[in-house]
Short mmCIF file of C-alpha atoms and ligand atoms in Angstrom, two decimals:
data_model
loop_
_atom_site.label_atom_id
_atom_site.label_comp_id
_atom_site.label_asym_id
_atom_site.label_seq_id
_atom_site.Cartn_x
_atom_site.Cartn_y
_atom_site.Cartn_z
CA MET A 268 10.30 25.62 -23.78
CA THR A 269 8.24 25.76 -27.00
CA ARG A 270 4.58 24.69 -26.49
CA ARG A 271 2.03 23.17 -28.68
CA PRO A 272 -0.83 25.58 -29.50
CA PRO A 273 -3.89 24.86 -27.32
CA ALA A 274 -6.01 22.14 -28.92
CA PRO A 275 -9.51 23.31 -29.82
CA ASP A 276 -10.96 20.05 -28.51
CA ARG A 277 -11.44 19.07 -24.83
CA ARG A 278 -8.10 18.03 -23.41
CA PRO A 279 -7.93 15.87 -20.30
CA ALA A 280 -5.72 17.19 -17.57
CA ILE A 281 -4.06 16.13 -14.37
CA VAL A 282 -3.33 18.71 -11.71
CA ILE A 283 -0.85 17.67 -9.06
CA PHE A 284 -1.12 19.73 -5.91
CA GLY A 285 2.02 19.59 -3.75
CA ALA A 286 3.97 19.33 -6.96
CA THR A 287 7.33 20.33 -5.49
CA GLY A 288 6.94 18.01 -2.46
CA ASP A 289 8.81 14.73 -1.85
CA LEU A 290 6.10 12.30 -3.08
CA ALA A 291 5.46 14.20 -6.28
CA LEU A 292 9.08 14.44 -7.14
CA ARG A 293 10.13 10.93 -6.04
CA MET A 294 7.11 9.08 -7.35
CA LEU A 295 4.44 10.90 -9.25
CA PHE A 296 6.41 12.80 -11.94
CA PRO A 297 8.73 9.90 -12.54
CA SER A 298 5.71 7.69 -13.01
CA LEU A 299 4.30 10.09 -15.53
CA TYR A 300 7.62 10.10 -17.26
CA PHE A 301 7.54 6.22 -17.47
CA LEU A 302 4.00 6.28 -18.73
CA GLU A 303 5.00 8.72 -21.39
CA LEU A 304 8.03 6.52 -22.25
CA ASP A 305 5.70 3.57 -22.80
CA GLY A 306 3.22 5.67 -24.83
CA LEU A 307 0.50 5.11 -22.23
CA LEU A 308 -0.58 8.79 -21.66
CA SER A 309 -3.39 10.17 -23.71
CA PRO A 310 -1.86 12.26 -26.51
CA ASN A 311 -3.81 15.36 -25.31
CA LEU A 312 -3.17 15.07 -21.61
CA GLN A 313 -2.04 18.27 -19.97
CA ILE A 314 -0.03 18.05 -16.72
CA VAL A 315 -0.26 20.88 -14.33
CA GLY A 316 1.95 21.21 -11.26
CA SER A 317 0.66 23.29 -8.40
CA ALA A 318 2.34 24.42 -5.25
CA ARG A 319 2.83 27.50 -3.16
CA THR A 320 6.32 28.13 -4.53
CA ASP A 321 6.46 30.94 -7.10
CA LEU A 322 7.81 29.20 -10.16
CA GLY A 323 7.50 29.57 -13.93
CA ASP A 324 6.76 26.70 -16.28
CA GLU A 325 10.46 26.25 -17.20
CA PRO A 326 12.06 26.27 -13.85
CA PHE A 327 9.33 23.83 -12.81
CA ALA A 328 10.18 21.54 -15.78
CA ASP A 329 13.92 21.72 -14.81
CA ARG A 330 13.05 20.48 -11.30
CA LEU A 331 11.02 17.67 -12.65
CA LYS A 332 13.87 16.67 -15.10
CA ALA A 333 16.28 16.51 -12.23
CA ALA A 334 13.83 14.35 -10.25
CA VAL A 335 13.26 12.00 -13.12
CA LEU A 336 17.02 11.73 -13.65
CA GLU A 337 17.49 10.89 -10.07
CA ARG A 338 14.88 8.22 -10.26
CA THR A 339 16.26 6.63 -13.47
CA GLY A 340 19.93 6.92 -12.26
CA GLY A 341 20.69 9.40 -14.98
CA ALA A 342 19.05 7.79 -17.97
CA LEU A 343 16.46 9.93 -19.85
CA ASP A 344 14.92 9.20 -23.19
CA PRO A 345 15.15 12.61 -24.87
CA ASP A 346 12.01 12.04 -27.06
CA ALA A 347 9.89 10.94 -24.16
CA TRP A 348 11.15 13.81 -22.06
CA ALA A 349 10.42 16.38 -24.80
CA ARG A 350 6.85 14.94 -25.16
CA LEU A 351 6.32 15.16 -21.38
CA GLU A 352 7.66 18.69 -21.28
CA GLN A 353 5.26 19.83 -23.89
CA ARG A 354 2.41 18.88 -21.60
CA LEU A 355 3.71 20.72 -18.54
CA HIS A 356 2.36 23.84 -16.87
CA TYR A 357 2.87 25.27 -13.46
CA ALA A 358 0.37 27.26 -11.40
CA ALA A 359 1.40 28.71 -8.03
CA VAL A 360 -1.59 28.37 -5.71
CA ASP A 361 -2.10 28.58 -2.03
CA GLY A 362 -4.37 25.71 -1.00
CA LYS A 363 -5.35 27.44 2.15
CA THR A 364 -6.29 30.96 0.99
CA GLY A 365 -7.26 30.08 -2.64
CA GLU A 366 -4.76 32.49 -4.08
CA GLY A 367 -3.73 31.47 -7.65
CA PHE A 368 -6.81 29.27 -8.34
CA ASP A 369 -7.89 31.85 -10.96
CA ARG A 370 -4.66 31.10 -12.88
CA LEU A 371 -5.43 27.44 -12.60
CA ALA A 372 -8.86 28.03 -14.04
CA GLU A 373 -7.35 29.75 -17.00
CA ILE A 374 -4.93 26.79 -17.73
CA LEU A 375 -7.95 24.43 -17.35
CA SER A 376 -10.45 26.41 -19.39
CA ASN A 377 -10.45 24.03 -22.27
CA THR A 378 -11.44 20.94 -20.33
CA ASP A 379 -13.79 19.43 -17.74
CA ASP A 380 -12.01 16.04 -17.63
CA ILE A 381 -9.59 16.77 -14.83
CA THR A 382 -7.89 14.55 -12.38
CA TYR A 383 -6.94 16.51 -9.23
CA TYR A 384 -4.15 14.72 -7.31
CA LEU A 385 -3.79 16.03 -3.76
CA SER A 386 -0.24 15.21 -2.65
CA THR A 387 -0.52 17.73 0.19
CA SER A 388 -1.15 17.57 3.86
CA PRO A 389 -4.69 16.09 4.44
CA SER A 390 -5.45 19.22 6.50
CA LEU A 391 -5.68 21.06 3.08
CA TYR A 392 -8.02 18.65 1.43
CA GLY A 393 -11.25 20.40 2.47
CA ALA A 394 -9.93 23.91 1.57
CA ILE A 395 -8.60 22.78 -1.90
CA CYS A 396 -11.91 21.20 -2.62
CA SER A 397 -13.86 24.36 -1.68
CA HIS A 398 -11.55 26.57 -3.84
CA LEU A 399 -12.02 24.22 -6.79
CA LYS A 400 -15.76 24.46 -6.30
CA ALA A 401 -15.71 28.22 -6.01
CA GLU A 402 -13.66 28.57 -9.18
CA GLY A 403 -16.07 26.28 -11.06
CA LEU A 404 -13.37 23.68 -11.46
CA ALA A 405 -15.11 20.78 -9.69
CA HIS A 406 -16.87 19.44 -12.82
CA ALA A 407 -19.08 16.37 -12.70
CA ASN A 408 -16.64 14.81 -15.08
CA SER A 409 -13.57 15.51 -12.86
CA ARG A 410 -12.17 13.43 -10.09
CA ILE A 411 -9.97 13.80 -7.02
CA VAL A 412 -7.16 11.53 -5.84
CA VAL A 413 -6.12 11.74 -2.26
CA GLU A 414 -3.10 10.30 -0.48
CA LYS A 415 -3.08 8.62 2.97
CA PRO A 416 -3.37 9.32 5.81
CA ILE A 417 -7.09 9.62 5.55
CA GLY A 418 -7.29 10.65 9.19
CA ARG A 419 -5.60 9.31 12.31
CA ASP A 420 -8.81 7.68 13.63
CA LEU A 421 -12.34 7.10 12.56
CA ALA A 422 -13.53 10.54 13.60
CA SER A 423 -10.80 12.36 11.59
CA CYS A 424 -11.29 10.03 8.72
CA ARG A 425 -14.98 10.87 8.61
CA GLU A 426 -14.17 14.56 8.77
CA ILE A 427 -11.85 14.26 5.78
CA ASN A 428 -14.37 12.20 3.86
CA ASP A 429 -17.11 14.69 4.56
CA SER A 430 -14.95 17.55 3.34
CA LEU A 431 -14.30 15.60 0.08
CA ALA A 432 -17.93 14.71 -0.25
CA ALA A 433 -18.98 18.33 -0.03
CA THR A 434 -17.47 18.84 -3.50
CA PHE A 435 -17.10 15.43 -5.16
CA SER A 436 -19.43 12.42 -5.23
CA GLU A 437 -17.96 9.15 -3.95
CA ASP A 438 -17.70 7.73 -7.50
CA ARG A 439 -15.28 10.62 -8.17
CA ILE A 440 -13.03 10.17 -5.05
CA PHE A 441 -10.01 8.00 -5.43
CA ARG A 442 -8.25 7.14 -2.06
CA ILE A 443 -4.79 5.81 -2.71
CA ASP A 444 -3.24 2.89 -1.02
CA HIS A 445 -0.10 2.49 -3.09
CA TYR A 446 0.16 -1.26 -2.12
CA LEU A 447 -2.84 -1.79 -4.38
CA GLY A 448 -0.76 -0.61 -7.33
CA LYS A 449 2.03 -3.13 -6.77
CA GLU A 450 2.40 -5.74 -9.42
CA ALA A 451 2.66 -8.49 -6.91
CA VAL A 452 -0.43 -7.45 -5.10
CA GLN A 453 -2.39 -7.55 -8.30
CA ASN A 454 -0.90 -10.99 -8.96
CA LEU A 455 -2.46 -12.18 -5.78
CA LEU A 456 -5.89 -11.73 -7.44
CA ALA A 457 -4.62 -13.72 -10.46
CA LEU A 458 -3.29 -16.43 -8.22
CA ARG A 459 -6.59 -16.89 -6.37
CA PHE A 460 -9.07 -16.24 -9.12
CA ALA A 461 -7.34 -17.28 -12.31
CA ASN A 462 -6.50 -20.74 -11.08
CA THR A 463 -8.62 -23.59 -9.84
CA LEU A 464 -5.95 -25.08 -7.71
CA PHE A 465 -6.06 -23.11 -4.55
CA GLU A 466 -9.61 -21.85 -4.18
CA PRO A 467 -11.11 -25.17 -2.99
CA LEU A 468 -8.40 -25.22 -0.28
CA TRP A 469 -8.68 -21.53 0.65
CA ASN A 470 -10.45 -21.81 3.96
CA LYS A 471 -10.38 -23.05 7.53
CA VAL A 472 -10.50 -26.71 6.55
CA SER A 473 -7.16 -26.68 4.78
CA ILE A 474 -5.40 -23.51 6.06
CA GLU A 475 -3.99 -23.43 9.61
CA HIS A 476 -2.90 -19.84 9.64
CA VAL A 477 -1.84 -16.88 7.45
CA GLN A 478 1.13 -14.54 8.03
CA ILE A 479 1.43 -11.14 6.42
CA THR A 480 4.83 -9.42 7.03
CA VAL A 481 5.90 -6.02 5.78
CA ALA A 482 9.46 -5.56 7.02
CA GLU A 483 11.55 -2.49 6.34
CA THR A 484 15.21 -1.79 7.03
CA VAL A 485 14.70 2.03 6.97
CA GLY A 486 14.01 4.15 9.99
CA VAL A 487 11.73 7.17 10.01
CA GLU A 488 13.80 8.89 7.28
CA GLY A 489 13.41 12.50 8.34
CA ARG A 490 9.65 12.12 8.93
CA TRP A 491 9.87 11.91 12.67
CA SER A 492 7.16 14.42 13.51
CA TYR A 493 4.60 12.79 11.07
CA TYR A 494 5.59 9.30 12.11
CA ASN A 495 5.59 10.02 15.81
CA ASP A 496 2.02 11.09 15.61
CA TYR A 497 0.98 7.97 13.74
CA GLY A 498 3.17 5.00 14.56
CA ALA A 499 3.28 1.70 12.75
CA ILE A 500 -0.36 0.83 13.38
CA ARG A 501 -1.74 3.93 11.68
CA ASP A 502 1.05 4.28 9.12
CA MET A 503 1.05 0.69 7.89
CA VAL A 504 -1.42 -1.64 9.46
CA GLN A 505 -4.64 0.44 8.97
CA ASN A 506 -4.03 0.60 5.22
CA HIS A 507 -1.38 -1.65 3.64
CA LEU A 508 -1.53 -4.64 5.81
CA LEU A 509 -5.34 -4.70 6.15
CA GLN A 510 -5.61 -4.32 2.37
CA LEU A 511 -3.42 -7.42 1.87
CA LEU A 512 -5.49 -9.25 4.46
CA CYS A 513 -8.66 -8.35 2.59
CA LEU A 514 -7.25 -9.57 -0.71
CA VAL A 515 -6.29 -12.84 0.84
CA ALA A 516 -9.45 -13.38 2.85
CA MET A 517 -12.22 -11.97 0.57
CA GLU A 518 -14.75 -14.07 -1.28
CA PRO A 519 -14.36 -14.22 -5.07
CA PRO A 520 -15.91 -10.96 -6.39
CA ALA A 521 -18.52 -11.26 -9.19
CA SER A 522 -16.20 -9.29 -11.44
CA LEU A 523 -13.24 -6.88 -11.19
CA ASP A 524 -15.49 -3.89 -11.38
CA PRO A 525 -14.86 -1.43 -8.52
CA ASP A 526 -17.86 -2.14 -6.40
CA SER A 527 -17.68 -5.88 -6.73
CA VAL A 528 -14.17 -5.98 -5.41
CA ARG A 529 -14.68 -3.32 -2.76
CA ASN A 530 -17.90 -4.88 -1.48
CA GLU A 531 -15.97 -8.06 -0.79
CA LYS A 532 -13.23 -6.20 0.94
CA VAL A 533 -15.62 -4.33 3.18
CA LYS A 534 -17.22 -7.64 4.30
CA VAL A 535 -13.81 -8.84 5.43
CA LEU A 536 -13.11 -5.64 7.37
CA ARG A 537 -16.50 -5.93 9.04
CA SER A 538 -15.86 -9.49 9.94
CA LEU A 539 -12.70 -8.80 11.76
CA ARG A 540 -13.09 -9.77 15.37
CA PRO A 541 -12.66 -6.67 17.51
CA ILE A 542 -9.56 -6.70 19.65
CA LYS A 543 -10.89 -5.18 22.85
CA ALA A 544 -9.03 -3.55 25.75
CA GLY A 545 -8.87 -6.85 27.60
CA ASP A 546 -7.32 -8.58 24.63
CA VAL A 547 -4.59 -6.22 23.51
CA ASP A 548 -1.95 -7.78 25.70
CA ARG A 549 -2.66 -11.26 24.36
CA LEU A 550 -3.25 -10.48 20.72
CA THR A 551 -0.98 -7.45 19.96
CA VAL A 552 2.70 -6.55 20.47
CA ARG A 553 4.15 -3.04 20.06
CA GLY A 554 7.84 -2.32 19.72
CA GLN A 555 10.24 0.54 19.35
CA TYR A 556 13.72 0.21 18.07
CA THR A 557 16.83 0.97 20.05
CA ALA A 558 20.24 1.65 18.61
CA GLY A 559 21.72 -1.12 16.56
CA LEU A 560 22.89 -2.01 13.08
CA SER A 561 20.86 -1.55 9.96
CA ASP A 562 22.14 -2.71 6.57
CA SER A 563 25.48 -3.22 8.44
CA ARG A 564 25.65 0.40 9.47
CA PRO A 565 25.11 1.85 12.98
CA ALA A 566 21.54 3.03 13.31
CA PRO A 567 20.34 5.32 16.14
CA ALA A 568 17.49 4.57 18.43
CA TYR A 569 14.14 5.84 17.38
CA ALA A 570 14.21 8.50 20.08
CA ASP A 571 17.53 9.72 18.76
CA GLU A 572 16.54 9.92 15.10
CA ALA A 573 16.86 13.52 13.67
CA GLY A 574 14.24 15.75 15.20
CA GLY A 575 13.19 13.02 17.62
CA GLY A 576 13.01 12.64 21.33
CA ALA A 577 11.61 10.36 24.08
CA SER A 578 8.39 8.82 22.74
CA SER A 579 5.96 5.93 23.29
CA THR A 580 5.16 5.64 19.50
CA GLU A 581 5.51 2.15 18.18
CA THR A 582 7.78 1.46 15.25
CA TYR A 583 6.78 -2.21 15.19
CA VAL A 584 3.43 -3.96 15.45
CA ALA A 585 2.60 -7.69 15.46
CA LEU A 586 -0.90 -8.90 15.96
CA SER A 587 -3.17 -11.79 15.69
CA ALA A 588 -6.46 -11.15 13.87
CA PHE A 589 -9.46 -13.35 13.19
CA VAL A 590 -11.99 -13.05 10.42
CA ASP A 591 -15.20 -14.28 11.92
CA ASN A 592 -16.98 -15.80 9.05
CA TRP A 593 -17.65 -19.33 7.77
CA ARG A 594 -14.60 -19.44 5.57
CA TRP A 595 -12.09 -18.37 8.13
CA ALA A 596 -13.53 -19.10 11.59
CA GLY A 597 -10.71 -19.86 13.97
CA VAL A 598 -7.82 -19.30 11.51
CA PRO A 599 -5.28 -16.71 12.89
CA PHE A 600 -4.10 -14.12 10.50
CA TYR A 601 -0.83 -12.89 11.91
CA LEU A 602 0.25 -9.35 10.80
CA ARG A 603 3.53 -7.83 11.52
CA THR A 604 5.40 -4.71 10.32
CA GLY A 605 8.22 -2.71 11.60
CA LYS A 606 10.99 -0.26 10.76
CA ARG A 607 14.73 -1.14 11.16
CA LEU A 608 14.16 -4.88 10.72
CA PRO A 609 16.97 -6.99 9.28
CA VAL A 610 15.73 -7.09 5.74
CA ARG A 611 13.26 -5.29 3.45
CA SER A 612 10.79 -7.93 2.75
CA SER A 613 6.96 -8.13 2.29
CA GLN A 614 5.38 -11.55 2.04
CA ILE A 615 2.27 -13.45 2.66
CA VAL A 616 2.58 -17.03 4.03
CA ILE A 617 -0.35 -19.42 3.79
CA GLN A 618 0.38 -22.33 6.11
CA PHE A 619 -1.71 -25.32 5.25
CA ARG A 620 -2.74 -27.97 7.80
CA PRO A 621 -0.72 -31.06 8.47
CA VAL A 622 -1.77 -34.38 6.76
CA PRO A 623 -4.58 -35.95 8.91
CA HIS A 624 -2.63 -39.23 9.18
CA SER A 625 0.89 -40.19 8.27
CA VAL A 626 1.71 -43.42 6.69
CA PHE A 627 5.41 -42.66 6.93
CA ASP A 628 6.40 -44.01 10.30
CA GLY A 629 8.90 -42.02 12.13
CA VAL A 630 9.28 -39.39 9.34
CA GLU A 631 8.58 -35.76 10.10
CA LEU A 632 6.08 -34.37 7.65
CA LEU A 633 6.08 -30.64 7.25
CA PRO A 634 2.71 -29.17 6.21
CA ASN A 635 2.60 -27.42 2.83
CA ARG A 636 3.29 -23.77 2.80
CA LEU A 637 2.52 -21.21 0.03
CA THR A 638 4.76 -18.08 0.17
CA ILE A 639 3.77 -15.11 -1.85
CA ARG A 640 6.65 -12.72 -1.92
CA LEU A 641 5.70 -9.23 -2.82
CA GLN A 642 9.12 -7.41 -2.46
CA PRO A 643 12.01 -6.91 -2.96
CA GLU A 644 11.70 -9.81 -5.45
CA GLU A 645 8.40 -11.14 -6.64
CA ASN A 646 7.91 -14.86 -6.40
CA ILE A 647 5.56 -17.60 -5.38
CA SER A 648 6.71 -20.79 -3.77
CA LEU A 649 4.94 -23.85 -2.55
CA THR A 650 6.73 -26.33 -0.31
CA LEU A 651 5.82 -29.93 -0.79
CA MET A 652 7.11 -33.08 0.87
CA ASN A 653 9.31 -35.00 -1.50
CA LYS A 654 11.15 -38.33 -1.44
CA THR A 655 14.87 -38.17 -1.53
CA PRO A 656 16.57 -40.57 -3.98
CA SER A 657 18.14 -42.60 -1.10
CA LEU A 658 17.64 -45.87 0.63
CA ALA A 659 17.74 -44.26 4.10
CA ASP A 660 14.68 -44.67 6.43
CA GLY A 661 13.68 -47.90 4.66
CA GLY A 662 13.96 -46.19 1.34
CA MET A 663 11.40 -43.52 2.36
CA GLU A 664 13.50 -40.54 3.43
CA LEU A 665 11.37 -37.37 2.90
CA LYS A 666 12.29 -33.80 2.66
CA PRO A 667 10.39 -30.52 1.95
CA LEU A 668 11.28 -28.93 -1.40
CA ALA A 669 9.80 -25.88 -3.06
CA LEU A 670 8.09 -25.31 -6.29
CA ASN A 671 9.28 -21.88 -7.21
CA LEU A 672 7.88 -19.32 -9.55
CA SER A 673 10.06 -16.35 -9.95
CA LEU A 674 8.20 -13.64 -11.70
CA ASP A 675 11.35 -11.59 -12.09
CA THR A 676 12.87 -14.44 -14.03
CA ALA A 677 9.72 -15.27 -15.99
CA PHE A 678 9.38 -11.67 -17.08
CA LYS A 679 12.95 -10.66 -17.43
CA GLU A 680 12.37 -8.16 -20.12
CA SER A 681 9.72 -6.16 -18.18
CA ARG A 682 10.67 -3.18 -16.17
CA ARG A 683 9.67 -3.08 -12.55
CA ARG A 684 6.94 -0.47 -12.49
CA ILE A 685 6.43 2.05 -9.77
CA ALA A 686 3.12 1.30 -8.07
CA TYR A 687 2.02 4.91 -8.82
CA GLU A 688 2.32 4.35 -12.59
CA ARG A 689 -0.64 1.86 -12.48
CA LEU A 690 -2.59 4.01 -10.03
CA LEU A 691 -2.18 7.15 -11.99
CA LEU A 692 -3.26 5.43 -15.16
CA GLU A 693 -6.30 3.91 -13.45
CA ALA A 694 -7.33 7.27 -11.97
CA LEU A 695 -6.87 8.95 -15.39
CA ASN A 696 -9.18 6.17 -16.80
CA ASN A 697 -11.63 6.73 -14.00
CA ASN A 698 -11.45 3.21 -12.77
CA GLN A 699 -11.77 2.94 -8.98
CA THR A 700 -11.15 -0.77 -8.48
CA LEU A 701 -7.70 -0.12 -7.00
CA PHE A 702 -8.78 2.71 -4.77
CA VAL A 703 -10.22 2.60 -1.32
CA ARG A 704 -13.91 3.36 -0.85
CA ARG A 705 -15.18 5.51 2.07
CA ASP A 706 -16.84 2.55 3.94
CA GLU A 707 -13.69 0.60 3.54
CA ALA A 708 -11.46 3.29 5.00
CA GLU A 709 -13.93 3.79 7.87
CA ALA A 710 -14.34 0.04 8.58
CA ALA A 711 -10.53 -0.29 8.80
CA TRP A 712 -10.33 2.68 11.29
CA THR A 713 -13.18 1.17 13.37
CA TRP A 714 -11.15 -1.96 13.96
CA ILE A 715 -7.86 -0.10 14.45
CA ASP A 716 -9.30 2.42 16.93
CA GLN A 717 -10.26 -0.25 19.31
CA ILE A 718 -6.74 -1.51 19.42
CA ILE A 719 -5.34 1.92 19.98
CA ASP A 720 -7.87 2.59 22.70
CA GLY A 721 -6.79 -0.69 24.35
CA TRP A 722 -3.19 0.43 24.19
CA ASN A 723 -4.06 3.82 25.58
CA ASN A 724 -5.72 2.13 28.55
CA THR A 725 -2.61 0.36 29.72
CA SER A 726 0.42 1.92 31.22
CA ALA A 727 2.64 -0.53 29.28
CA LEU A 728 5.00 1.02 26.79
CA PRO A 729 6.19 -0.47 23.46
CA LYS A 730 8.75 -3.23 24.02
CA GLU A 731 12.26 -2.40 22.93
CA TYR A 732 14.01 -4.17 20.05
CA THR A 733 17.46 -3.63 18.66
CA ALA A 734 17.64 -2.01 15.26
CA GLY A 735 18.45 -4.76 12.84
CA SER A 736 16.58 -7.52 14.75
CA TRP A 737 13.20 -9.10 14.06
CA GLY A 738 11.36 -7.18 16.72
CA PRO A 739 10.59 -7.76 20.40
CA SER A 740 10.68 -11.30 21.75
CA ASP A 741 7.01 -10.98 22.65
CA ALA A 742 6.14 -11.13 18.91
CA PHE A 743 7.58 -14.70 18.88
CA ILE A 744 5.44 -15.58 21.90
CA LEU A 745 2.35 -14.17 20.13
CA VAL A 746 2.64 -16.84 17.44
CA GLY A 747 4.46 -19.40 19.60
CA MET A 748 1.63 -19.76 22.11
CA ASN A 749 -0.44 -21.29 19.19
CA GLY A 750 2.48 -23.54 18.26
CA HIS A 751 3.38 -21.38 15.23
CA ASN A 752 6.64 -19.59 14.08
CA TRP A 753 7.20 -16.55 11.99
CA TYR A 754 8.68 -17.28 8.50
CA ASP A 755 11.32 -14.58 7.64
C1 BG6 B 966 4.19 4.36 3.42
C2 BG6 B 966 4.52 4.55 4.78
O1 BG6 B 966 2.81 4.36 3.18
O2 BG6 B 966 4.67 3.03 3.02
C3 BG6 B 966 6.06 4.44 4.98
O3 BG6 B 966 4.08 5.85 5.21
C4 BG6 B 966 6.55 3.14 4.48
O4 BG6 B 966 6.38 4.67 6.33
C5 BG6 B 966 6.09 2.97 3.04
O5 BG6 B 966 8.00 3.24 4.52
C6 BG6 B 966 6.44 1.57 2.58
O6 BG6 B 966 6.13 1.44 1.27
P1 BG6 B 966 6.95 0.44 0.28
O7 BG6 B 966 6.27 0.54 -1.02
O8 BG6 B 966 8.39 0.92 0.31
O9 BG6 B 966 6.82 -0.92 0.89
#
């Protein structure tokens, strides 16, 4: 690999710790490749991979190339790859002992504008920060990006936050929730705040309930020991689902600057009605999958997944949350997520209230429903009651039809971006709007901890559901007792 001579000016850098790990190879480096392909990386940016494995720059670049090829299904733009390769360095470091940080310091000697991306176990965050500080690498102009999980409860979240704060100030700490990088999640802000149509209706007067579903067909995918320690509530609800809830429920921010948006999200999290021990049976459902079919193939029970065993960890959660403020008083926000469900689908459903009085005698009027589909496809649909062109029912036969906006069709030419592309770019540009602030993460844990405490206080186990089904029957009772149904 031939390298450019070091530039005499200050060159920004990104250092990825855990550079040979799964997330880095599947998401981060392919994202950097796509950003390179689209000409979005600063021309001077240096990219440094760091991990414990003893590797040279070239073998490291070979690994990345293979990872990118896997992601792109074999397509590689030779020019873009050549440009990316020119930027690459590798430094073997031991995050625990600090070995190798001197080599990192040599590579980074020409810059103080450094983005450190910790794609490692959170147990290493504190140690890596101290080594950066000791080596004089934690410049005021640098920043640190950390992956979830930020703790497994409020206490451990605070510990991690304290260990980061010992080296970096909060305005230099970027906590990732990759859902915030998804195009459709961004579009939720556009839908709410770039249109006048919905905002006047966006409250308890017009909205009956909200459903947020993140359904996955996959099981635990070789991550049993991590997953078993976390379960669906910590792995998905504490972060991704609560972030979606915040974006739906928050007040319009004054602007899109980081604090305006995050202040509004924190207010929502602090308005969540606590689900206390006495309420967990009524307001939450836990499930665990048993053997069944997933994507038409036999799927083992959770306990029989590779590396697994008998366990009371939930792979499914449904719950009914309330945001106790003027806008949302009394409106249920139903959240559900699970592994080994029948389809991969994430969506937000806003169910409007029925008309106050029907003039169409004997005709069933279905209330309007806005469905914001986040994945696999991105679209927005609004069901409206319409007249059918027939003379039945005295000439007034009505039927619900949907106004559909398919973003995939509207923007056929655009490539579906990996959420990390946007997040990496925002971090490199030092913009924190799409990253979780400390008080936000801690407010989310405060609410989640109470539910987990409630579960720990009962002898009840998660309810079984067959892999490939929509979860335990109790989840249907949860919404059914309010006269509602889940929309799949
Ligand atoms: C991760 C969870 O944060 O999100 C995984 O740890 C889950 O368990 C994943 O599968 C889902 O992300 P996506 O982008 O595929 O919906």
